[in-house]
Coordinates of C-alpha atoms in Angstrom, one line a residue:
M1029 CA 23.3 19.6 -32.4
Q1030 CA 19.8 20.5 -33.4
N1031 CA 17.9 23.5 -32.0
T1032 CA 15.7 22.8 -29.0
V1033 CA 12.2 24.2 -28.9
E1034 CA 12.1 26.9 -26.2
H1035 CA 9.1 28.3 -24.4
R1036 CA 9.1 31.4 -22.1
C1037 CA 7.0 32.5 -19.1
D1038 CA 7.2 34.4 -15.9
L1039 CA 6.2 31.5 -13.7
L1040 CA 6.6 27.8 -14.4
V1041 CA 4.5 25.5 -12.2
I1042 CA 5.6 21.9 -12.4
G1043 CA 2.6 19.9 -11.3
S1044 CA -1.1 20.3 -11.7
G1045 CA -2.8 19.2 -8.5
A1046 CA -4.4 21.3 -5.8
A1047 CA -1.1 23.1 -5.0
G1048 CA 0.0 23.9 -8.5
L1049 CA -3.4 24.9 -9.8
S1050 CA -4.1 27.1 -6.7
L1051 CA -0.8 28.9 -7.3
A1052 CA -1.5 29.3 -11.0
L1053 CA -4.9 30.9 -10.3
K1054 CA -3.4 33.2 -7.6
M1055 CA -0.7 34.4 -10.1
A1056 CA -2.5 34.5 -13.4
D1057 CA -3.9 38.0 -13.1
H1058 CA -0.3 39.3 -12.7
C1059 CA 1.9 37.3 -15.1
N1060 CA 2.2 34.7 -17.7
V1061 CA 2.0 31.2 -16.3
I1062 CA 2.9 27.7 -17.7
V1063 CA 1.5 24.7 -15.8
L1064 CA 3.2 21.5 -16.6
S1065 CA 1.1 18.4 -16.2
K1066 CA 2.7 15.0 -16.4
S1067 CA -0.4 13.3 -17.5
D1068 CA -3.9 14.6 -18.2
L1069 CA -4.8 17.7 -16.2
N1070 CA -7.1 15.9 -13.8
E1071 CA -4.8 12.9 -13.1
G1072 CA -2.9 13.2 -9.9
S1073 CA -3.0 12.5 -6.1
T1074 CA -5.4 15.4 -5.4
R1075 CA -8.1 13.7 -7.5
Y1076 CA -8.0 10.5 -5.3
A1077 CA -8.1 12.3 -1.9
Q1078 CA -11.4 11.1 -0.4
G1079 CA -11.7 12.4 3.2
G1080 CA -11.6 16.2 3.1
I1081 CA -9.7 19.3 4.3
A1082 CA -9.2 20.3 8.0
A1083 CA -10.2 23.8 9.0
V1084 CA -11.8 25.3 12.1
F1085 CA -15.4 26.2 11.2
D1086 CA -17.2 25.1 14.3
D1087 CA -17.6 27.5 17.3
D1088 CA -16.9 24.6 19.7
D1089 CA -13.5 24.0 17.9
S1090 CA -10.4 26.3 18.0
I1091 CA -7.2 27.0 16.1
Q1092 CA -5.3 26.0 19.2
S1093 CA -7.0 22.6 19.2
H1094 CA -6.1 22.1 15.6
V1095 CA -2.5 23.0 16.4
E1096 CA -2.3 20.7 19.4
D1097 CA -3.8 17.7 17.4
T1098 CA -1.4 18.2 14.6
L1099 CA 1.6 18.5 16.9
A1100 CA 0.5 15.3 18.7
A1101 CA 0.1 13.4 15.4
G1102 CA 3.6 14.7 14.3
A1103 CA 5.2 12.8 17.2
G1104 CA 7.2 15.7 18.6
I1105 CA 9.0 17.0 15.6
C1106 CA 6.6 19.3 13.8
D1107 CA 7.6 23.0 13.5
E1108 CA 5.1 24.6 15.8
N1109 CA 5.3 28.0 14.0
V1110 CA 4.4 26.3 10.7
V1111 CA 1.6 24.3 12.2
R1112 CA 0.1 27.5 13.7
F1113 CA 0.6 29.3 10.4
A1114 CA -1.4 26.5 8.5
A1115 CA -4.1 26.4 11.1
E1116 CA -4.6 30.1 11.2
N1117 CA -4.8 30.4 7.4
A1118 CA -7.0 27.3 7.0
K1119 CA -10.4 28.9 7.1
A1120 CA -9.4 31.7 4.6
S1121 CA -7.9 29.1 2.3
M1122 CA -11.1 27.1 2.4
Q1123 CA -13.2 30.2 1.8
W1124 CA -11.1 30.9 -1.3
L1125 CA -11.8 27.3 -2.6
I1126 CA -15.5 27.9 -1.9
S1127 CA -15.4 31.2 -3.8
R1128 CA -13.9 29.2 -6.7
G1129 CA -16.9 26.8 -6.6
V1130 CA -15.7 23.8 -4.7
P1131 CA -19.0 22.1 -3.5
F1132 CA -18.4 21.2 0.1
D1133 CA -21.3 19.3 1.7
Q1134 CA -23.8 21.3 3.7
E1135 CA -26.5 20.5 6.2
K1136 CA -29.2 22.4 8.0
D1137 CA -28.8 23.4 11.6
Q1138 CA -31.5 23.4 14.3
D1139 CA -32.8 26.7 13.0
G1140 CA -33.0 25.5 9.4
N1141 CA -29.9 27.5 8.3
L1142 CA -27.4 25.9 6.0
R1143 CA -23.9 25.2 7.4
F1144 CA -21.0 23.0 6.3
H1145 CA -21.2 19.4 7.3
L1146 CA -18.0 18.6 9.3
T1147 CA -16.7 15.1 9.8
R1148 CA -14.0 13.8 12.0
E1149 CA -10.9 11.7 11.2
G1150 CA -8.1 10.0 13.1
G1151 CA -6.1 12.3 15.4
H1152 CA -8.7 15.1 15.4
S1153 CA -10.3 16.0 18.7
H1154 CA -13.2 17.8 16.9
R1155 CA -15.3 17.6 13.8
R1156 CA -13.4 20.0 11.4
I1157 CA -13.2 18.2 8.1
L1158 CA -14.9 19.9 5.2
H1159 CA -15.7 17.4 2.5
A1160 CA -17.6 16.7 -0.7
A1161 CA -19.2 13.4 0.1
D1162 CA -16.3 10.9 -0.1
A1163 CA -14.7 12.4 -3.2
T1164 CA -13.3 15.8 -1.9
G1165 CA -10.1 15.6 -3.9
E1166 CA -12.0 15.1 -7.2
A1167 CA -14.3 18.0 -6.4
V1168 CA -11.3 20.3 -5.7
Q1169 CA -9.3 19.1 -8.7
S1170 CA -12.2 19.4 -11.2
T1171 CA -13.2 22.8 -9.9
L1172 CA -9.7 24.3 -10.0
A1173 CA -9.1 22.7 -13.4
E1174 CA -12.2 24.4 -14.8
N1175 CA -11.1 27.8 -13.4
V1176 CA -7.6 27.3 -14.9
A1177 CA -8.9 26.3 -18.3
Q1178 CA -10.8 29.6 -18.5
H1179 CA -7.9 31.9 -17.7
P1180 CA -6.1 33.4 -20.7
S1181 CA -2.8 33.8 -18.9
I1182 CA -2.4 30.2 -17.9
H1183 CA -1.0 27.9 -20.5
L1184 CA -1.4 24.2 -19.9
F1185 CA 1.3 21.8 -21.1
E1186 CA -0.3 18.4 -20.6
R1187 CA 1.6 15.1 -20.9
Y1188 CA 5.0 16.7 -20.3
N1189 CA 7.7 15.2 -18.0
A1190 CA 10.0 17.6 -16.2
I1191 CA 13.6 16.3 -16.6
D1192 CA 15.8 18.7 -14.7
L1193 CA 16.1 22.2 -13.5
I1194 CA 18.5 24.4 -15.4
K1195 CA 20.8 26.5 -13.3
Q1196 CA 22.3 29.8 -14.4
N1197 CA 25.7 28.2 -13.7
K1198 CA 27.0 25.3 -11.6
T1199 CA 27.8 27.5 -8.6
D1200 CA 24.9 29.9 -8.7
K1201 CA 21.8 29.4 -6.6
K1202 CA 19.5 30.6 -9.3
C1203 CA 17.6 28.5 -11.9
I1204 CA 16.5 29.9 -15.2
G1205 CA 14.2 27.1 -16.5
A1206 CA 13.8 23.4 -17.0
Y1207 CA 14.3 20.7 -19.5
V1208 CA 11.0 18.9 -20.2
W1209 CA 10.0 15.9 -22.3
N1210 CA 7.0 16.3 -24.6
R1211 CA 5.5 12.9 -24.4
K1212 CA 3.2 13.4 -27.4
K1213 CA 6.0 14.5 -29.7
E1214 CA 8.7 12.4 -27.9
Q1215 CA 11.1 15.3 -27.9
V1216 CA 13.0 17.3 -25.2
E1217 CA 12.1 21.0 -25.0
I1218 CA 13.1 24.0 -22.8
I1219 CA 10.9 26.2 -20.7
R1220 CA 12.6 29.4 -19.6
S1221 CA 11.1 31.1 -16.6
R1222 CA 11.8 33.8 -14.0
F1223 CA 10.3 31.8 -11.2
I1224 CA 9.8 28.1 -10.9
T1225 CA 7.6 26.2 -8.4
L1226 CA 7.7 22.5 -7.8
A1227 CA 4.2 21.1 -7.1
T1228 CA 4.8 17.5 -8.3
G1229 CA 3.3 15.6 -5.3
G1230 CA 4.8 12.7 -3.5
A1231 CA 6.9 9.6 -4.1
S1232 CA 4.9 6.6 -2.9
K1233 CA 5.3 4.8 -6.3
V1234 CA 8.7 3.8 -4.9
Y1235 CA 6.8 1.1 -3.1
Q1236 CA 5.2 -2.0 -4.5
Y1237 CA 1.8 -1.3 -2.9
T1238 CA 0.5 2.2 -2.9
S1239 CA -2.7 4.2 -3.0
N1240 CA -1.1 6.7 -5.3
P1241 CA -1.6 7.1 -9.0
D1242 CA 1.1 6.2 -11.5
V1243 CA 2.4 9.8 -11.7
S1244 CA 3.6 9.9 -8.1
S1245 CA 7.3 9.1 -8.8
G1246 CA 9.0 11.8 -6.7
D1247 CA 10.1 13.8 -9.7
G1248 CA 10.2 17.2 -8.0
I1249 CA 12.1 15.9 -5.0
A1250 CA 14.7 14.2 -7.2
M1251 CA 15.1 17.2 -9.5
A1252 CA 15.5 19.5 -6.5
W1253 CA 18.1 17.3 -5.0
R1254 CA 20.1 17.1 -8.2
A1255 CA 19.9 20.9 -8.4
G1256 CA 21.2 21.4 -4.9
C1257 CA 18.2 21.8 -2.7
D1258 CA 18.1 20.6 0.9
I1259 CA 15.9 17.5 1.5
A1260 CA 14.4 16.5 4.9
N1261 CA 12.5 13.7 6.6
M1262 CA 12.3 11.2 3.8
E1263 CA 12.2 8.3 6.3
F1264 CA 8.6 9.3 7.2
N1265 CA 6.5 7.7 4.5
Q1266 CA 2.9 7.3 5.6
F1267 CA 1.2 4.0 4.9
H1268 CA -2.5 4.5 4.7
P1269 CA -4.0 1.7 6.9
T1270 CA -7.0 1.0 4.7
C1271 CA -6.7 0.3 1.0
L1272 CA -9.2 -2.0 -0.5
F1273 CA -7.9 -5.5 -0.8
H1274 CA -9.2 -7.2 -3.9
P1275 CA -7.4 -8.4 -7.1
D1276 CA -9.5 -6.0 -9.2
A1277 CA -9.4 -3.0 -6.9
G1278 CA -6.3 -1.3 -8.2
N1279 CA -5.1 1.3 -5.7
F1280 CA -8.6 2.2 -4.4
L1281 CA -8.5 4.0 -1.0
I1282 CA -11.0 3.4 1.8
T1283 CA -11.2 6.8 3.5
E1284 CA -10.4 7.3 7.1
A1285 CA -13.7 9.1 7.4
L1286 CA -15.4 5.7 7.7
R1287 CA -13.7 5.3 11.0
G1288 CA -14.6 8.8 11.9
E1289 CA -18.3 7.9 11.4
G1290 CA -18.1 4.7 13.5
A1291 CA -16.5 2.0 11.4
F1292 CA -14.1 -0.4 13.3
L1293 CA -11.3 -2.6 12.3
C1294 CA -11.6 -6.3 12.9
H1295 CA -10.3 -9.8 12.3
P1296 CA -11.9 -12.1 9.7
D1297 CA -14.2 -13.4 12.5
G1298 CA -15.4 -9.9 13.3
T1299 CA -13.4 -9.4 16.5
P1300 CA -12.3 -5.7 17.0
F1301 CA -8.6 -5.3 17.8
M1302 CA -7.5 -1.6 17.7
H1303 CA -8.3 -1.2 21.4
K1304 CA -5.3 -3.4 22.1
F1305 CA -2.9 -1.0 20.4
D1306 CA -4.0 2.5 21.4
E1307 CA -6.5 4.1 23.8
R1308 CA -7.9 6.1 20.9
G1309 CA -8.9 2.8 19.3
D1310 CA -9.9 3.1 15.6
L1311 CA -9.4 6.8 15.7
A1312 CA -5.6 6.5 16.5
P1313 CA -3.2 8.2 14.0
R1314 CA -2.4 6.4 10.8
D1315 CA 1.1 5.2 11.8
V1316 CA -0.4 3.4 14.8
V1317 CA -3.3 1.9 12.8
A1318 CA -1.1 0.8 9.9
R1319 CA 1.4 -1.0 12.2
A1320 CA -1.5 -2.6 14.1
I1321 CA -3.0 -4.0 10.9
D1322 CA 0.4 -5.2 9.7
F1323 CA 1.1 -6.8 13.0
E1324 CA -2.3 -8.6 13.1
M1325 CA -1.9 -9.8 9.5
K1326 CA 1.5 -11.3 10.2
R1327 CA 0.5 -12.8 13.6
L1328 CA -2.6 -14.5 12.1
G1329 CA -1.1 -15.3 8.7
E1330 CA -3.9 -13.4 7.0
D1331 CA -3.8 -11.5 3.7
C1332 CA -5.9 -8.7 5.0
M1333 CA -7.9 -7.3 7.9
Y1334 CA -11.5 -5.9 7.7
L1335 CA -13.2 -2.6 8.2
D1336 CA -16.8 -2.8 9.3
I1337 CA -19.5 -0.1 9.1
S1338 CA -22.4 -2.4 8.4
H1339 CA -23.9 -1.6 11.8
K1340 CA -24.8 1.9 10.6
P1341 CA -28.1 2.5 8.7
S1342 CA -27.9 1.6 5.1
D1343 CA -29.1 5.0 3.9
F1344 CA -26.5 6.8 6.0
I1345 CA -23.7 4.7 4.5
V1346 CA -24.8 5.2 0.9
K1347 CA -25.4 9.0 1.4
H1348 CA -22.0 9.7 3.1
F1349 CA -19.8 7.2 1.1
P1350 CA -21.4 6.8 -2.3
N1351 CA -18.2 6.2 -4.2
I1352 CA -16.9 3.6 -1.8
Y1353 CA -20.3 1.9 -1.8
R1354 CA -20.4 1.8 -5.6
K1355 CA -16.8 0.6 -6.0
C1356 CA -17.3 -2.2 -3.4
R1357 CA -20.6 -3.3 -4.9
S1358 CA -19.0 -3.5 -8.3
L1359 CA -16.6 -6.1 -6.8
G1360 CA -19.3 -8.0 -5.0
I1361 CA -18.9 -6.4 -1.6
D1362 CA -22.0 -4.8 0.0
I1363 CA -20.6 -2.5 2.7
T1364 CA -24.1 -2.1 4.3
R1365 CA -24.1 -5.8 5.1
Q1366 CA -20.5 -7.0 5.3
P1367 CA -17.0 -5.7 6.2
I1368 CA -14.5 -4.4 3.7
P1369 CA -11.2 -6.3 3.2
V1370 CA -8.3 -3.8 3.7
V1371 CA -4.5 -3.7 3.8
P1372 CA -2.0 -0.9 4.4
A1373 CA -0.3 0.8 1.4
A1374 CA 2.2 3.5 0.8
H1375 CA 0.2 6.8 0.8
Y1376 CA 2.0 10.0 1.6
S1377 CA 5.5 11.5 1.8
C1378 CA 5.9 13.6 4.9
G1379 CA 9.4 14.6 3.9
G1380 CA 10.6 16.5 0.8
V1381 CA 12.2 19.7 -0.4
V1382 CA 13.0 22.0 2.5
T1383 CA 11.0 25.2 2.4
D1384 CA 10.2 28.2 4.6
L1385 CA 6.9 29.8 5.3
D1386 CA 7.1 31.6 1.9
A1387 CA 7.5 28.2 0.2
R1388 CA 11.1 29.1 -0.8
T1389 CA 13.7 26.4 -1.2
T1390 CA 17.4 26.8 -0.8
L1391 CA 17.6 27.9 -4.4
D1392 CA 16.9 31.6 -4.9
N1393 CA 13.9 31.6 -7.3
V1394 CA 12.7 28.0 -6.9
Y1395 CA 9.7 27.2 -4.7
A1396 CA 8.0 24.0 -3.6
I1397 CA 4.4 23.5 -2.4
G1398 CA 2.2 20.6 -1.5
E1399 CA 3.4 17.0 -0.9
V1400 CA 6.8 17.6 -2.7
A1401 CA 7.7 20.1 0.1
Y1402 CA 9.0 19.6 3.6
T1403 CA 7.4 22.6 5.5
G1404 CA 7.6 21.2 9.0
L1405 CA 3.8 20.9 9.2
H1406 CA 3.6 17.1 9.4
G1407 CA 6.7 16.1 11.5
A1408 CA 7.0 12.3 11.9
N1409 CA 3.4 11.7 10.7
R1410 CA 0.7 13.6 8.8
M1411 CA -2.6 14.1 10.5
A1412 CA -5.6 13.2 8.3
S1413 CA -6.9 16.0 6.0
N1414 CA -3.9 18.3 6.6
S1415 CA -2.5 17.5 3.1
L1416 CA -4.9 19.4 0.8
L1417 CA -4.9 22.1 3.4
E1418 CA -1.1 22.5 3.1
C1419 CA -1.4 22.7 -0.7
V1420 CA -3.7 25.7 -0.6
V1421 CA -2.2 27.5 2.3
F1422 CA 1.3 27.4 0.9
A1423 CA 0.2 28.1 -2.7
H1424 CA -1.1 31.4 -1.4
A1425 CA 2.0 32.0 0.6
C1426 CA 4.2 31.3 -2.4
A1427 CA 2.1 33.6 -4.6
K1428 CA 2.5 36.4 -2.1
H1429 CA 6.3 36.1 -2.0
I1430 CA 6.7 35.9 -5.7
L1431 CA 4.5 39.0 -6.2
A1432 CA 6.6 40.9 -3.6
N1433 CA 9.8 40.1 -5.5
F1434 CA 8.4 40.2 -9.0
D1435 CA 10.4 43.3 -10.1
Q1436 CA 13.8 41.9 -9.2
D1437 CA 16.3 41.7 -12.1
H1438 CA 16.6 38.3 -13.9
S1439 CA 19.5 37.3 -16.1
R1440 CA 18.9 36.4 -19.7
C1441 CA 21.9 34.1 -20.2
D1442 CA 21.9 31.4 -22.8
I1443 CA 20.6 27.9 -22.2
R1444 CA 22.5 25.0 -23.6
P1445 CA 20.3 23.1 -26.1
W1446 CA 19.5 19.5 -25.3
D1447 CA 22.1 17.2 -27.0
E1448 CA 20.9 13.9 -28.4
S1449 CA 23.7 13.5 -31.0
R1450 CA 25.4 10.7 -29.0
V1451 CA 22.4 8.7 -27.8
I1452 CA 20.3 6.1 -29.6
D1453 CA 16.9 4.4 -29.1
S1454 CA 16.9 1.8 -26.3
D1455 CA 17.8 -1.7 -27.5
E1456 CA 16.3 -3.5 -24.5
A1457 CA 13.5 -1.7 -22.5
V1458 CA 13.3 -4.9 -20.4
I1459 CA 16.2 -3.5 -18.3
I1460 CA 13.9 -0.6 -17.2
Q1461 CA 11.0 -2.9 -16.5
H1462 CA 13.1 -5.4 -14.5
N1463 CA 14.9 -2.8 -12.4
W1464 CA 11.6 -1.0 -11.8
H1465 CA 9.9 -4.1 -10.3
E1466 CA 13.0 -5.0 -8.3
L1467 CA 13.3 -1.6 -6.7
R1468 CA 9.6 -1.4 -5.7
L1469 CA 9.7 -4.9 -4.2
F1470 CA 12.8 -4.6 -2.0
M1471 CA 11.7 -1.1 -0.9
W1472 CA 8.4 -2.7 0.3
D1473 CA 10.2 -5.6 2.0
F1474 CA 13.2 -3.8 3.5
V1475 CA 12.1 -0.1 3.9
G1476 CA 8.4 -0.6 4.6
I1477 CA 6.2 -0.3 7.7
V1478 CA 8.8 -2.1 10.0
R1479 CA 12.6 -1.7 9.4
T1480 CA 15.9 -3.0 10.7
N1481 CA 19.5 -1.8 10.2
K1482 CA 20.3 -4.9 8.1
R1483 CA 17.3 -4.4 5.9
L1484 CA 18.3 -0.7 5.3
E1485 CA 21.9 -1.7 4.5
R1486 CA 20.7 -4.4 2.1
A1487 CA 18.4 -1.9 0.4
M1488 CA 21.1 0.7 0.0
R1489 CA 23.5 -1.8 -1.6
R1490 CA 20.8 -2.7 -4.2
I1491 CA 19.9 0.9 -4.8
N1492 CA 23.5 1.9 -5.5
L1493 CA 23.9 -1.0 -8.0
L1494 CA 20.7 -0.2 -9.8
K1495 CA 21.6 3.5 -9.9
Q1496 CA 24.9 2.7 -11.7
E1497 CA 23.0 0.7 -14.3
I1498 CA 20.4 3.4 -14.9
D1499 CA 22.9 6.3 -15.0
E1500 CA 24.7 4.4 -17.7
Y1501 CA 21.4 3.7 -19.5
Y1502 CA 20.4 7.4 -19.2
S1503 CA 23.7 8.5 -20.8
N1504 CA 23.4 6.2 -23.8
F1505 CA 19.8 6.1 -24.8
K1506 CA 17.0 8.5 -25.6
V1507 CA 14.7 9.5 -22.7
S1508 CA 11.4 7.8 -22.2
N1509 CA 8.7 8.1 -19.5
N1510 CA 9.6 4.9 -17.7
M1511 CA 13.3 5.7 -17.8
L1512 CA 12.8 9.2 -16.4
E1513 CA 10.6 7.9 -13.6
L1514 CA 13.0 5.1 -12.7
R1515 CA 15.9 7.5 -12.6
N1516 CA 13.9 9.7 -10.1
L1517 CA 12.6 6.8 -8.0
L1518 CA 16.2 5.5 -7.5
C1519 CA 17.1 8.9 -6.2
I1520 CA 14.0 8.9 -4.0
A1521 CA 14.9 5.4 -2.7
Q1522 CA 18.4 6.6 -1.8
L1523 CA 17.1 9.6 0.0
I1524 CA 14.5 7.5 2.0
V1525 CA 17.1 4.9 3.1
A1526 CA 19.8 7.5 3.8
C1527 CA 17.4 9.5 6.1
A1528 CA 16.2 6.2 7.7
M1529 CA 19.8 5.3 8.5
E1530 CA 20.4 8.7 10.1
R1531 CA 17.5 8.3 12.6
K1532 CA 18.6 6.2 15.6
E1533 CA 15.1 5.9 17.1
S1534 CA 11.6 4.8 16.3
R1535 CA 9.3 7.8 15.9
G1536 CA 6.0 8.3 14.1
L1537 CA 6.1 6.6 10.7
H1538 CA 9.7 5.4 11.1
Y1539 CA 9.8 2.2 13.1
N1540 CA 13.2 0.4 13.4
L1541 CA 13.4 -2.8 15.5
D1542 CA 17.0 -2.1 16.2
Y1543 CA 16.1 1.3 17.7
P1544 CA 12.6 0.8 19.2
D1545 CA 12.7 3.7 21.7
L1546 CA 12.3 7.5 21.4
L1547 CA 15.3 9.8 21.8
E1548 CA 14.8 12.5 24.4
K1549 CA 15.8 15.1 21.9
S1550 CA 15.0 14.8 18.2
G1551 CA 14.3 16.9 15.2
P1552 CA 14.0 16.7 11.4
T1553 CA 16.6 14.8 9.3
I1554 CA 18.0 17.3 6.9
I1555 CA 20.5 16.2 4.3
R1556 CA 22.6 18.4 2.1
K1557 CA 24.7 17.4 -0.9
S1558 CA 27.6 19.4 0.3
T1559 CA 27.9 17.7 3.7
F1560 CA 26.2 14.4 3.4
K1561 CA 28.2 11.2 4.0
K1562 CA 30.0 10.1 0.9
S1563 CA 29.4 6.4 1.8
A1564 CA 25.7 6.8 0.9
E1565 CA 26.8 7.5 -2.7
L1566 CA 24.2 10.3 -3.1

């Protein structure tokens, strides 16, 4: 058994989006930090967030209103204490981003003084969305990345996959590091750390159609589950209602802010339809809008529906949505003159690793922040522009708790080297490719926007068969990026289906034709390895 390269730090941050980089910057003046980035530093879901970040900056708005809107969007199962915590800390978190240099859009008020331009999105009763044109996520990501690159105590490990957390022993609740795969050198290494924070983002790559980048394969959730963390609400996967429908569009998102500024959804002939589904019309929450588009597509036999903002002045459209305008024009669509073809796509995981207000998981020194975590903020549906907010608020909470416990004793026990003495290079990578495509297709067909008991049962049978194949493959062949991601996505698929089977109602993002009604009493779906039904083969 050859020696494994080992790195050491005080804090290992697995993930390099808004959550991970915010935490790294908050901690870097106090300790040695390693940030693990699965791809290049700027590649991740944060970069693609268009709309903005919700926070109360207007005197006509209130924290209570933000709380009430979030609770309503969450369909009755948000944790109200968490919602209030996020809303109360929103403004300070945004001011911290501003102090770091994030260029949120500004405008002049009636007296000629500059103020932040606030927009409105679905589910919000007031204008409270800070934004940087229609590329807020990119502005946040690039600004934080510049700050991180300049800090001597932050060490960036780009193009590294996290494989698994390393526990002190099988029964202990403390982790002492992680096995990671250096994609450039194609070798497994060890990072030993006193504290570990998962900030790996969501898991929407488990679906065939998604707005997420390729890195969103649920790695942190899967790693946490294998290590023994509690997981919750995986049945609530948000499908963004409006992704650009075009063969050359990739996963390009059409921000909800268009509807906030007056765009409306319509049939191919231009007939609006959202008023038939919800009294809030085009500003209804995302689950309502996604199901409405899906229903109209199936009813009419159409490949897409349309989003029309062409009735607004051309200069207004180009100024407020420059990236969307340029992207659509590059594909031959002039949004100042014609509607945009759109379809729903898997967008955001409302469930994840169970944490408290300090971002602590059920393992002693392991934290989770951002989309990887289930905090209780989103409930059965995430309200628009609460995602980046959650990243920053809980990064700050996580940093505060780690610093308060920084002097606690940490064991220095040995870590077993990675053993590749009994594995070989893969003989047929086609197995990974085939199973990959099969998983994402049946998850879309059977566990998508509308579900049934039979579809869920069929999906679980296929997941269990594929998992057996991949577990055998993982045991016999050297690791690779695609194999690690497929291993994690199969775990994510199991967790999603298992949670969906547990919920005997339709609520928020989970809609089951066999249980179309709401239960009078409901709460989060929390699953634990120690007590979960053995029949699910988790």
